[in-house]
């Protein structure tokens, strides 16, 4: 598992097979093949999330889980994966 506690630049993306994404006290396990994508609104820093036919919002984290493509993490500005 990876624990995330670093900050990152908006728009930065990480890709890995499986791990754990943290934002503050909120945590989400990442399974292989599941992408976690930032679904924030266009307004900078807005925490407005949406779900689509390809993605669902994780209730504990507010991140969208996409079940297509490789596991990709695009979290809010405070989220980041640590080195495995």
XYZ file of C-alpha atoms in Angstrom:
84
model
C 0.000 0.000 0.000
C 1.025 3.592 -0.546
C 0.192 6.332 1.909
C -0.123 9.807 0.521
C 0.673 12.916 2.513
C 2.470 15.228 0.094
C 1.221 18.159 -1.919
C 1.341 18.400 -5.699
C 0.767 20.833 -8.493
C -2.800 20.849 -9.882
C -3.138 18.635 -12.931
C -0.227 16.375 -12.045
C -0.974 12.696 -12.572
C 0.377 9.520 -11.026
C -0.109 6.013 -12.377
C 0.376 2.793 -10.429
C -1.093 -0.671 -10.212
C -2.499 -0.609 -6.698
C -2.139 1.379 -3.545
C -3.733 3.823 -1.197
C -4.584 7.467 -1.689
C -4.956 9.767 1.304
C -6.222 13.287 1.624
C -6.099 14.354 5.243
C -7.964 11.700 7.196
C -9.793 10.431 4.114
C -8.395 7.312 2.515
C -9.186 5.259 -0.568
C -7.711 1.937 -1.631
C -6.725 1.774 -5.281
C -7.113 -1.533 -7.074
C -5.263 -2.498 -10.239
C -7.096 -1.266 -13.302
C -9.131 1.340 -11.436
C -8.386 4.949 -12.242
C -9.064 7.657 -9.683
C -9.692 10.915 -11.451
C -10.185 14.447 -10.224
C -13.713 15.365 -11.331
C -13.622 18.881 -9.886
C -15.494 21.697 -11.542
C -13.628 24.118 -13.768
C -13.336 26.707 -11.008
C -9.865 26.507 -9.492
C -9.870 24.806 -6.117
C -13.569 24.010 -6.259
C -14.575 20.817 -4.510
C -17.531 20.175 -6.792
C -17.586 16.577 -7.976
C -19.747 14.752 -10.475
C -20.382 11.208 -11.606
C -20.739 10.042 -15.165
C -21.625 6.800 -16.907
C -17.956 5.816 -16.652
C -17.206 7.103 -13.168
C -18.719 7.054 -9.712
C -17.894 9.354 -6.830
C -16.412 7.598 -3.816
C -18.494 8.890 -0.871
C -15.605 8.980 1.609
C -13.129 10.781 -0.598
C -15.100 12.729 -3.179
C -12.870 11.261 -5.877
C -14.200 9.669 -9.031
C -13.402 6.035 -9.749
C -13.087 5.270 -13.437
C -13.127 1.620 -14.421
C -11.419 2.123 -17.768
C -7.735 2.213 -18.591
C -4.807 1.882 -16.211
C -4.953 3.063 -12.622
C -4.366 6.795 -12.734
C -4.544 9.142 -9.785
C -5.524 12.769 -10.183
C -6.430 13.918 -6.725
C -7.233 17.288 -5.253
C -4.220 19.572 -4.647
C -3.573 18.112 -1.191
C -3.476 14.496 -2.388
C -0.369 12.678 -3.554
C 1.031 9.154 -3.538
C 4.164 8.437 -1.587
C 7.022 6.358 -2.901
C 6.102 2.666 -2.719
